[in-house]
Amino acid sequence: MNETQPVWRTRPGVELGETFEALSSALDQGFCLVEILFDEDGKANDFRYLGVNPLFERFTGLRPEDALSDRTVRDLVPGLETFWFETYGRILATGEPSAFEQRSEVMGRHFEVRAFRVGAHGSRQIGILFKDVTQARSEEAQRQRLAADLEYERQRLLSIFEQASAFIATLRGEDFTFEHANPAYMQLVGHREILGKSLHDALPELRERGFHKLMRQVAETGVPFSGQAVSVQLHRLPGAEPEERIVDFVYEPLREADGTISGILAHGIDVTDRHRAERLLQEQEERKEFLLSLYDELRSLADPVQVMVAASSALGRHLGVSRVGYGEIDPVGKTISVARDFTDGSVASLAGESRPLDSFGPAIIAELYAGRTLKLDDIAVDSRSAPYAAGYASIGVKSLVVVPIIKDGELRAALYLHAPEPRPWSARDQALAEEVAERTWAAIDAARSQAALRESEAQLRLLTDALPVLISYVDRDLRYQFVNHAYTEWFGAERGAVVGRHLRDVLGSVAFQELQPHIETVLGGETVRFETVVHYNRVGERVIDATYIPRCGPGDDGVLGFYVLVADITEREGTRRELARRAEQLRLALQAAGAGAWDWNVETGTVFWSPEYYAVYGISPEVEATVENWIASIDERDRERAMNEVQQGLENASLVDFEIRIQHPWRGSRWLRVVGRTELGESGRPVRMTGIVYDVTDRREAQQELERRVRERTRELEVSNQELEGFTYNIAHDLRAPLRAITATSRILMDEAADRLSTEDRVLLERQAFNAKKLAQLIEDLLAFARLSRTELRRVRIDVSDLASAAASSVLAGYGGRTWKVFVEAGLEAHGDPATLRLVFENLIDNAAKYSPDGGAIAVGRRSLETGDAFFVSDQGIGIDMEFAKRIFRPFERLHRDAAFPGTGIGLANVQRIIERHGGRVWVESTSGQGSTFLFTLS
Ligand code: ADP
């Protein structure tokens, strides 16, 4: 067999003859001979190929050697549809050939089949002619699907075209004749006969509006045109005014198959409603914004005129109105007055003008009184205003809106919008004007009442600030709402720092607790008045006289707060108590002193005597207190003097203080001391004399006794002193002779028995001589001291500077070898006894030299004292311990040892005696180690 030659092939053992083989090999279809296989029930359920022609493989995809092997179709093509077995089984059974098209999904092929029984009834063989038409079938199916899709699209578009809210129309030809128009388009143009008509004829109102030109442009250029939110005026209803519609639209070129442009597709959407809604929304927004900002502005204004100006100009600007004003109506005079208004400059202002309401015509006034907004688009045309047009024209108005403001049934004000030309006012203009009018009224009202409130508050404050009483108002939460000046002053705070604060914080918790019972009472609705001591926070303890007055709300609101009136009576109370205390003290003192009080009103002659007064005078309580009765009670001897004293006291407004004698009924003759004080009236004349009287008899007697004793004692003392001094003088004097004998004896012994004496004896003898000499000095000193009290002082003017200088030179000369710097102040003078004063200076200068180192300064001078001048002698020596400053003036008192500073201790005693005899005083000022200053005065 030739491999390249497609041939009929059969299963071994199958022979069909040459003709058959040649025929089947030449077929342009697949051909196969199959043997049908049956199951046990006699149902065809498989087959096997007996022979296949050359195209078999191409159309089935099965290789002939597989097809013709032992395997059956079920094996070769697993899952082959039962359709095939059933169809072939039927052909075998009926013997009727069958032609059909069937797709085998398992094989993925579409077959065109012709099948016929080969052989007579009972044969199991079937010849099958078939073609694989898979590809042809799928193209066809696609074509059909496409056609269906197209149809669907067409239908859909059609329905869109018909039902779309979008309007669609096609226009053809030179003059754009309407060919189609969907219902939306018809609705847009008002359901007119437009099909078959040119654009111009169909919609004449669009002529000269540029649409025709636009279409032409699209037709010529092929470039679509789209318009957004285009306003079109359309005659949608016959005879009616054109109506504005707003459309978004597109003009597109319509092309023929050859690409030429034959017409225009006009489609678009009527967005009028959306636009209107949007515009409305925007307007509402603007209006809302305008009103809000206006409210804000008006709220902040406190002056009614400012409110008018702000409202008028805001409204005028917002609506673009030439003149806006707010006039107030005087209900009595029936005039309207405009304080200020707004104009855009095109008309004159009406500010400051007043005009009678009548001048606007009764119809218009009636509208206003009825509370209806008046809207006159054209005054000259409107029947209500036409007769008065001239009047309106005089104020430059041809169109207006007036909003009346009616309050409590009265026409109170009006807001007007004026236009110099007729103007169709919109409902929006009117609504806004009404709103602004109402708001302006409210703002003016608020401003006025606030001003009134401020005014009355200012007056109240003025009044309360002027009062010296603490005034406040506290709300029921116990927070200050009002305080006057005195209140804040009292707490040393700013007014602002008190208002709004809680009582406790301002008063302090102690005071708050103290006052709480009263606070509770007043919050209970009762007025309370009390005097109490309160311990305030910053003010401290105060006595107050307070009144709390509740403020009750209307109806059942209870107490809203309370007024506090406080007077600080601490001073008053303190003074009252102090006075009472003093009076009591005085009473006690008088009582203790057995003193009586008296009071004489010089002007009225009224006299008061205290009970003690009666006791002191021994007058019966029945006796009337009069000046005459007083005079009568005085001892005759003192009467005149007493009256003189009183008279003088009155005349000189001076203290009276004198003693009188009385005859006391049971105590006998008594001395009384009368002390009193004169009080002068406003005229400067004496109006009153007040005083006390007490018994001084005992004191006087005691004093007399004392004086007598002192005199006696002094006399005794003087005598004994003289005796003592005489004795001292005598002793000293008598000691002199024996001492002189001792001195002489020892000198003789020294002179004549010197060589017989041992050295020891001589030393003893020298010591004896020395002591005798010292004793002699002591005796001299004593004698001098004693003499000082006897010698008479001879007082003359003395040049103290001279005296001191002379004393210094004589004293210091005795210190041979030592030197001091001596300063004596020039021009010192005194009145005294020169001899003894020289002694004073000699003693003081001698001490100064003795107790100072070499080269030290010694000064003599004068110091001014409050009581007069004092002389002093000062040095820079060893000084004195001030503890002993008094002692050194006593005779023989020494603070230093003999060895270092020789002396007898009598010098300062002498000084003191001399100074005392001059009626002066001597003392020392010193600091140990830093020198001493001795000072003395002369009387
Ligand atoms: P005397 O002969 O001892 O100086 P006075 O009576 O003059 O006696 O002085 C008494 C004492 O006072 C002295 O012993 C001395 O201690 C003290 N005194 C007096 N003058 C001075 C002085 N200028 N400086 C220090 N001490 C003094």
Coordinates of C-alpha atoms in Angstrom, one line a residue, residues 388-875:
Y388 CA -48.7 110.7 45.2
A389 CA -46.0 109.9 42.7
A390 CA -44.9 113.6 42.7
G391 CA -44.2 113.4 46.4
Y392 CA -42.2 110.3 46.0
A393 CA -40.3 111.8 43.1
S394 CA -39.3 114.7 45.3
I395 CA -37.3 112.3 47.4
G396 CA -36.0 110.5 44.3
V397 CA -38.0 107.4 44.6
K398 CA -39.7 105.5 41.8
S399 CA -39.9 102.1 43.4
L400 CA -39.9 101.0 47.0
V401 CA -40.4 98.4 49.6
V402 CA -41.5 99.5 53.1
V403 CA -41.7 97.0 55.9
P404 CA -43.8 98.2 58.8
I405 CA -42.9 97.3 62.3
I406 CA -45.9 96.9 64.5
K407 CA -45.4 96.4 68.3
D408 CA -48.2 96.1 70.8
G409 CA -50.6 96.9 68.1
E410 CA -48.9 100.2 67.2
L411 CA -47.0 101.1 64.1
R412 CA -43.6 101.9 65.7
A413 CA -41.1 102.0 62.8
A414 CA -40.6 101.2 59.2
L415 CA -37.7 100.0 57.2
Y416 CA -37.6 101.2 53.6
L417 CA -35.8 100.3 50.4
H418 CA -35.8 103.0 47.8
A419 CA -34.9 102.7 44.1
P420 CA -34.6 105.7 41.9
E421 CA -36.0 103.7 39.0
P422 CA -38.8 101.2 38.8
R423 CA -37.5 97.9 40.1
P424 CA -39.2 94.5 40.1
W425 CA -38.7 93.5 43.8
S426 CA -38.4 89.8 44.2
A427 CA -40.0 87.9 47.0
R428 CA -36.5 87.3 48.2
D429 CA -35.9 91.0 48.5
Q430 CA -39.1 91.4 50.5
A431 CA -38.4 88.5 52.8
L432 CA -34.9 89.7 53.5
A433 CA -36.1 93.3 54.2
E434 CA -38.7 91.9 56.6
E435 CA -36.2 89.8 58.4
V436 CA -33.7 92.7 58.7
A437 CA -36.5 95.1 59.8
E438 CA -37.5 92.8 62.6
R439 CA -33.9 92.2 63.6
T440 CA -33.1 95.9 63.6
W441 CA -36.1 96.6 65.8
A442 CA -34.9 93.9 68.2
A443 CA -31.3 95.2 68.2
I444 CA -32.4 98.8 68.8
D445 CA -34.8 97.7 71.5
A446 CA -32.0 95.8 73.2
A447 CA -29.5 98.6 72.8
R448 CA -32.0 101.1 74.3
S449 CA -33.0 98.9 77.2
Q450 CA -29.3 98.1 77.8
A451 CA -28.5 101.8 77.8
A452 CA -31.4 102.5 80.2
L453 CA -30.2 99.7 82.4
R454 CA -26.6 101.0 82.3
E455 CA -28.0 104.5 83.1
S456 CA -30.0 103.2 86.0
E457 CA -27.2 101.1 87.2
A458 CA -24.8 104.0 87.0
Q459 CA -27.2 106.1 89.0
L460 CA -27.6 103.4 91.6
R461 CA -23.9 103.0 91.8
L462 CA -23.4 106.7 92.1
L463 CA -25.9 106.8 94.9
T464 CA -24.7 103.7 96.7
D465 CA -21.0 104.7 96.2
A466 CA -21.7 108.0 98.0
L467 CA -23.1 106.2 101.0
P468 CA -20.8 105.4 103.9
V469 CA -22.6 102.2 104.3
L470 CA -21.4 98.9 102.9
I471 CA -24.0 97.8 100.3
S472 CA -24.1 94.6 98.3
Y473 CA -26.4 92.2 96.6
V474 CA -25.8 88.5 96.9
D475 CA -27.6 85.9 94.8
R476 CA -29.0 82.8 96.3
D477 CA -25.9 80.9 95.4
L478 CA -24.2 83.4 97.8
R479 CA -22.2 85.1 95.1
Y480 CA -21.9 88.8 95.0
Q481 CA -23.8 90.5 92.1
F482 CA -23.3 94.0 93.2
V483 CA -21.1 95.9 95.7
N484 CA -20.7 99.6 96.3
H485 CA -17.5 101.5 96.7
A486 CA -17.5 101.4 100.5
Y487 CA -17.8 97.6 100.3
T488 CA -14.8 97.0 98.1
E489 CA -12.9 99.7 99.9
W490 CA -13.5 97.9 103.2
F491 CA -12.1 94.7 101.9
G492 CA -9.3 96.5 100.1
A493 CA -10.3 94.9 96.8
E494 CA -11.3 95.9 93.3
R495 CA -14.9 95.9 92.6
G496 CA -14.3 93.3 89.9
A497 CA -12.5 91.1 92.3
V498 CA -15.6 90.8 94.5
V499 CA -18.4 90.6 92.1
G500 CA -19.0 87.0 91.1
R501 CA -17.2 85.6 94.1
H502 CA -18.6 83.6 96.9
L503 CA -19.4 85.2 100.2
R504 CA -17.1 82.8 102.0
D505 CA -14.1 83.7 99.8
V506 CA -14.5 87.4 100.4
L507 CA -15.5 87.4 104.1
G508 CA -13.2 84.5 105.1
S509 CA -14.6 81.2 106.5
V510 CA -14.6 82.4 110.1
A511 CA -16.8 85.5 109.4
F512 CA -18.9 83.3 107.1
Q513 CA -19.7 80.9 109.9
E514 CA -20.5 83.8 112.2
L515 CA -22.9 85.2 109.8
Q516 CA -24.4 82.0 108.5
P517 CA -27.4 81.9 110.8
H518 CA -28.4 85.4 109.5
I519 CA -27.8 84.3 106.0
E520 CA -30.1 81.3 106.5
T521 CA -32.8 83.5 107.9
V522 CA -32.7 85.9 105.0
L523 CA -32.7 83.1 102.5
G524 CA -35.8 81.9 104.2
G525 CA -37.4 85.2 103.1
E526 CA -37.1 87.2 106.3
T527 CA -35.4 90.6 106.8
V528 CA -32.8 90.4 109.5
R529 CA -31.2 93.2 111.4
F530 CA -28.4 92.5 113.9
E531 CA -25.4 94.0 115.7
T532 CA -22.5 91.6 116.1
V533 CA -18.8 91.2 116.2
V534 CA -17.4 89.5 113.1
H535 CA -13.9 88.3 112.4
Y536 CA -13.3 89.2 108.8
N537 CA -10.6 87.8 106.6
R538 CA -8.6 90.9 105.8
V539 CA -10.4 93.5 107.8
G540 CA -10.0 91.8 111.2
E541 CA -12.4 92.0 114.1
R542 CA -15.2 94.5 113.5
V543 CA -18.5 95.4 115.2
I544 CA -21.2 95.7 112.6
D545 CA -24.7 96.8 112.4
A546 CA -26.1 94.8 109.5
T547 CA -29.4 94.5 107.7
Y548 CA -30.2 91.6 105.3
I549 CA -33.2 92.2 103.1
P550 CA -34.4 89.2 100.9
R551 CA -35.3 89.8 97.3
C552 CA -38.2 87.5 96.3
G553 CA -38.8 86.4 92.8
P554 CA -42.2 86.5 91.1
G555 CA -44.6 83.8 92.1
D556 CA -43.2 80.7 93.7
D557 CA -39.6 81.4 92.7
G558 CA -38.6 81.9 96.3
V559 CA -35.7 84.1 97.4
L560 CA -33.5 85.1 94.5
G561 CA -30.9 86.7 96.7
F562 CA -30.6 89.4 99.3
Y563 CA -29.4 92.9 99.9
V564 CA -26.8 93.5 102.5
L565 CA -26.4 96.8 104.3
V566 CA -23.6 97.0 106.8
A567 CA -22.5 99.9 109.0
D568 CA -19.1 99.4 110.6
I569 CA -19.8 100.6 114.2
T570 CA -16.5 99.3 115.6
E571 CA -15.3 102.8 116.3
R572 CA -18.6 104.0 117.6
E573 CA -18.9 100.9 119.8
G574 CA -15.3 101.1 120.8
T575 CA -15.7 104.8 121.8
R576 CA -18.8 104.1 123.6
R577 CA -17.2 101.2 125.6
E578 CA -14.1 103.2 126.2
L579 CA -16.1 106.1 127.5
A580 CA -18.0 103.9 129.8
R581 CA -14.8 102.3 130.9
R582 CA -13.2 105.7 131.6
A583 CA -16.2 107.0 133.4
E584 CA -16.2 103.9 135.6
Q585 CA -12.5 104.3 136.2
L586 CA -13.0 107.9 137.2
R587 CA -15.9 107.0 139.4
L588 CA -13.8 104.3 141.1
A589 CA -10.8 106.7 141.5
L590 CA -13.0 109.5 142.9
Q591 CA -14.6 107.0 145.2
A592 CA -11.3 105.7 146.4
A593 CA -10.0 109.2 146.8
G594 CA -13.2 110.2 148.7
A595 CA -13.6 112.9 146.0
G596 CA -16.9 114.4 144.9
A597 CA -17.6 115.5 141.4
W598 CA -19.4 118.7 140.4
D599 CA -20.6 120.1 137.1
W600 CA -21.8 123.6 136.5
N601 CA -23.5 124.7 133.4
V602 CA -22.5 128.3 133.3
E603 CA -25.1 129.2 130.7
T604 CA -28.2 127.7 132.3
G605 CA -26.9 127.8 135.9
T606 CA -27.7 124.2 136.4
V607 CA -25.4 122.5 138.9
F608 CA -24.7 118.8 139.5
W609 CA -23.2 117.4 142.6
S610 CA -22.3 113.7 142.9
P611 CA -23.2 111.7 146.1
E612 CA -19.6 111.9 147.2
Y613 CA -19.7 115.7 146.8
Y614 CA -22.5 115.8 149.4
A615 CA -20.4 113.6 151.7
V616 CA -17.2 115.7 151.4
Y617 CA -19.1 118.9 152.2
G618 CA -21.3 117.1 154.7
I619 CA -24.4 118.6 153.1
S620 CA -27.7 116.9 153.4
P621 CA -28.9 115.3 150.2
E622 CA -32.0 117.4 150.2
V623 CA -30.0 120.5 149.6
E624 CA -30.3 121.7 146.1
A625 CA -27.2 121.8 144.0
T626 CA -26.7 125.5 143.2
V627 CA -23.8 127.9 143.0
E628 CA -25.3 129.9 145.9
N629 CA -25.5 126.8 148.1
W630 CA -21.8 126.1 147.3
I631 CA -20.7 129.6 148.3
A632 CA -22.8 129.4 151.5
S633 CA -20.9 126.2 152.5
I634 CA -17.5 127.9 152.4
D635 CA -15.9 129.3 155.5
E636 CA -16.4 133.1 155.5
R637 CA -12.6 133.6 155.5
D638 CA -12.1 131.8 152.2
R639 CA -15.4 132.8 150.5
E640 CA -14.2 135.8 148.6
R641 CA -10.9 134.1 147.5
A642 CA -12.8 131.1 146.3
M643 CA -15.2 133.2 144.2
N644 CA -12.3 135.1 142.8
E645 CA -10.5 131.9 141.8
V646 CA -13.6 130.6 140.0
Q647 CA -14.1 134.0 138.3
Q648 CA -10.5 133.9 137.1
G649 CA -10.8 130.3 135.9
L650 CA -13.9 131.3 133.9
E651 CA -12.2 134.4 132.4
N652 CA -8.9 132.7 131.5
A653 CA -10.5 129.4 130.6
S654 CA -7.8 128.0 132.9
L655 CA -7.7 125.3 135.5
V656 CA -8.8 126.3 138.9
D657 CA -7.1 124.7 141.8
F658 CA -7.5 126.1 145.3
E659 CA -8.2 125.1 148.9
I660 CA -11.0 126.3 151.1
R661 CA -12.1 125.8 154.6
I662 CA -15.6 124.5 155.5
Q663 CA -17.4 123.7 158.6
H664 CA -18.3 120.1 158.4
P665 CA -21.3 119.2 160.5
W666 CA -19.6 116.4 162.4
R667 CA -16.0 116.5 161.4
G668 CA -15.5 120.1 162.3
S669 CA -13.3 122.5 160.4
R670 CA -12.0 120.9 157.2
W671 CA -9.7 121.9 154.3
L672 CA -11.1 121.0 150.9
R673 CA -9.2 121.2 147.6
V674 CA -11.3 122.3 144.7
V675 CA -10.0 121.4 141.2
G676 CA -11.9 122.3 138.0
R677 CA -11.7 123.0 134.4
T678 CA -13.5 125.5 132.2
E679 CA -15.0 124.4 128.9
L680 CA -15.5 127.0 126.2
G681 CA -18.5 127.0 123.8
E682 CA -18.3 127.5 120.1
S683 CA -18.5 131.3 120.6
G684 CA -15.3 131.0 122.7
R685 CA -17.2 131.9 125.9
P686 CA -17.1 129.7 129.0
V687 CA -20.1 127.4 129.0
R688 CA -19.3 124.9 131.6
M689 CA -17.1 124.2 134.6
T690 CA -16.5 120.6 135.7
G691 CA -14.3 119.4 138.5
I692 CA -13.8 117.5 141.7
V693 CA -13.5 118.4 145.4
Y694 CA -11.8 116.4 148.1
D695 CA -10.8 116.7 151.7
V696 CA -7.1 117.6 152.2
T697 CA -7.2 118.3 155.9
D698 CA -5.2 115.2 156.8
R699 CA -2.7 115.8 154.1
R700 CA -2.3 119.4 155.1
E701 CA -1.8 118.5 158.7
A702 CA 0.7 115.7 157.8
Q703 CA 2.6 118.1 155.6
Q704 CA 2.8 120.7 158.3
E705 CA 4.0 118.1 160.7
L706 CA 6.6 116.9 158.2
E707 CA 7.9 120.3 157.6
R708 CA 8.1 121.0 161.3
R709 CA 10.1 117.8 161.7
V710 CA 12.4 118.5 158.8
R711 CA 13.2 121.9 160.2
E712 CA 13.9 120.3 163.6
R713 CA 16.1 117.6 162.2
T714 CA 18.0 120.1 160.0
R715 CA 18.7 122.2 163.0
E716 CA 19.9 119.2 164.9
L717 CA 22.0 118.1 162.1
E718 CA 23.6 121.5 161.6
V719 CA 24.5 121.6 165.2
S720 CA 26.1 118.2 165.3
N721 CA 27.8 118.9 162.0
Q722 CA 29.3 122.0 163.4
E723 CA 30.3 120.2 166.5
L724 CA 31.9 117.4 164.4
E725 CA 33.7 119.8 162.2
G726 CA 34.9 121.8 165.3
F727 CA 36.0 118.6 166.8
T728 CA 37.9 117.5 163.7
Y729 CA 39.4 120.9 163.4
N730 CA 40.5 120.8 167.0
I731 CA 41.9 117.3 166.8
A732 CA 43.8 118.1 163.7
H733 CA 44.9 121.3 165.2
D734 CA 46.0 119.7 168.5
L735 CA 47.8 116.9 166.6
R736 CA 50.0 119.4 164.9
A737 CA 52.1 120.3 168.0
P738 CA 53.0 116.7 169.0
L739 CA 53.7 115.8 165.4
R740 CA 55.9 118.7 165.0
A741 CA 57.8 117.6 168.1
I742 CA 58.2 114.1 166.7
T743 CA 59.4 115.5 163.4
A744 CA 61.9 117.7 165.2
T745 CA 63.1 114.9 167.5
S746 CA 63.8 112.6 164.6
R747 CA 65.6 115.4 162.7
I748 CA 67.8 116.0 165.7
L749 CA 68.5 112.3 166.0
M750 CA 69.4 112.2 162.3
D751 CA 71.6 115.2 162.5
E752 CA 73.4 114.7 165.8
A753 CA 73.5 111.0 166.5
A754 CA 73.9 109.8 163.0
D755 CA 77.3 108.3 163.5
R756 CA 76.1 106.4 166.5
L757 CA 73.3 104.8 164.7
S758 CA 73.5 101.6 162.9
T759 CA 72.3 101.6 159.2
E760 CA 69.2 99.8 160.3
D761 CA 68.4 102.4 162.9
R762 CA 68.9 105.1 160.3
V763 CA 66.5 103.5 157.9
L764 CA 63.9 103.2 160.7
L765 CA 64.4 106.8 161.6
E766 CA 64.0 107.9 158.0
R767 CA 60.8 105.9 157.6
Q768 CA 59.5 107.6 160.8
A769 CA 60.4 111.0 159.4
F770 CA 58.6 110.2 156.2
N771 CA 55.5 109.0 158.0
A772 CA 55.5 112.0 160.2
K773 CA 55.6 114.2 157.1
K774 CA 52.8 112.3 155.6
L775 CA 50.7 112.6 158.7
A776 CA 51.5 116.3 158.8
Q777 CA 50.2 116.5 155.2
L778 CA 47.1 114.6 156.2
I779 CA 46.5 116.9 159.1
E780 CA 46.9 119.9 156.8
D781 CA 44.5 118.5 154.4
L782 CA 42.0 117.8 157.1
L783 CA 42.3 121.2 158.5
A784 CA 41.8 122.6 155.0
F785 CA 38.8 120.5 154.5
A786 CA 37.3 121.5 157.8
R787 CA 38.1 125.1 157.0
L788 CA 36.3 124.9 153.8
S789 CA 32.9 124.6 155.5
R790 CA 33.6 127.4 157.8
T791 CA 35.1 130.0 155.5
E792 CA 32.6 132.4 154.0
L793 CA 32.4 132.3 150.2
R794 CA 33.1 135.6 148.5
R795 CA 31.4 135.5 145.2
V796 CA 32.8 137.6 142.4
R797 CA 33.1 137.4 138.6
I798 CA 36.0 135.2 137.8
D799 CA 38.0 134.7 134.6
V800 CA 38.0 130.9 134.8
S801 CA 40.4 130.5 131.9
D802 CA 43.0 132.6 133.8
L803 CA 42.3 130.8 137.0
A804 CA 42.6 127.4 135.5
S805 CA 45.8 128.3 133.6
A806 CA 47.4 129.6 136.8
A807 CA 46.4 126.5 138.7
A808 CA 47.8 124.3 136.0
S809 CA 51.2 126.0 136.0
S810 CA 51.6 125.9 139.7
V811 CA 50.5 122.3 140.0
L812 CA 52.5 121.0 137.1
A813 CA 55.6 122.8 138.2
G814 CA 55.6 120.5 141.3
Y815 CA 56.1 117.5 139.0
G816 CA 59.5 118.6 137.8
G817 CA 60.7 116.5 134.8
R818 CA 57.3 115.4 133.6
T819 CA 55.3 117.2 130.9
W820 CA 51.7 117.3 129.6
K821 CA 50.0 119.1 126.9
V822 CA 47.6 121.5 128.6
F823 CA 44.7 123.2 126.7
V824 CA 42.6 125.8 128.5
E825 CA 39.6 127.1 126.6
A826 CA 39.7 130.9 126.3
G827 CA 37.0 133.2 127.6
L828 CA 35.6 131.0 130.3
E829 CA 33.9 133.0 133.0
A830 CA 32.0 132.3 136.2
H831 CA 30.5 133.9 139.3
G832 CA 32.1 132.3 142.4
D833 CA 34.7 132.4 145.1
P834 CA 38.1 132.7 143.5
A835 CA 40.2 131.2 146.3
T836 CA 38.2 127.9 146.6
L837 CA 37.6 127.6 142.9
R838 CA 41.3 127.8 142.4
L839 CA 41.5 124.9 144.8
V840 CA 39.0 123.0 142.7
F841 CA 41.1 123.4 139.6
E842 CA 44.3 122.6 141.4
N843 CA 42.9 119.4 142.7
L844 CA 41.4 118.3 139.3
I845 CA 44.5 119.3 137.3
D846 CA 46.7 117.6 139.8
N847 CA 44.7 114.4 139.5
A848 CA 44.7 114.6 135.7
A849 CA 48.4 114.9 135.7
K850 CA 48.9 112.2 138.4
Y851 CA 46.7 109.6 136.6
S852 CA 48.0 110.3 133.1
P853 CA 51.2 109.2 131.3
D854 CA 53.8 111.7 130.3
G855 CA 52.9 113.8 127.2
G856 CA 49.2 113.2 127.8
A857 CA 46.8 116.0 127.0
I858 CA 44.9 117.8 129.8
A859 CA 42.0 120.0 128.8
V860 CA 40.0 122.6 130.6
G861 CA 36.8 123.8 129.0
R862 CA 33.0 124.3 129.1
R863 CA 30.2 122.1 128.0
S864 CA 26.6 123.2 127.4
L865 CA 24.1 121.2 129.2
E866 CA 20.3 121.4 129.2
T867 CA 20.5 122.8 132.8
G868 CA 23.2 125.3 132.0
D869 CA 27.0 125.3 131.5
A870 CA 29.4 122.9 133.2
F871 CA 33.2 123.3 133.4
F872 CA 35.4 120.3 132.9
V873 CA 38.9 119.0 133.3
S874 CA 39.7 116.0 131.2
D875 CA 42.7 113.8 130.8

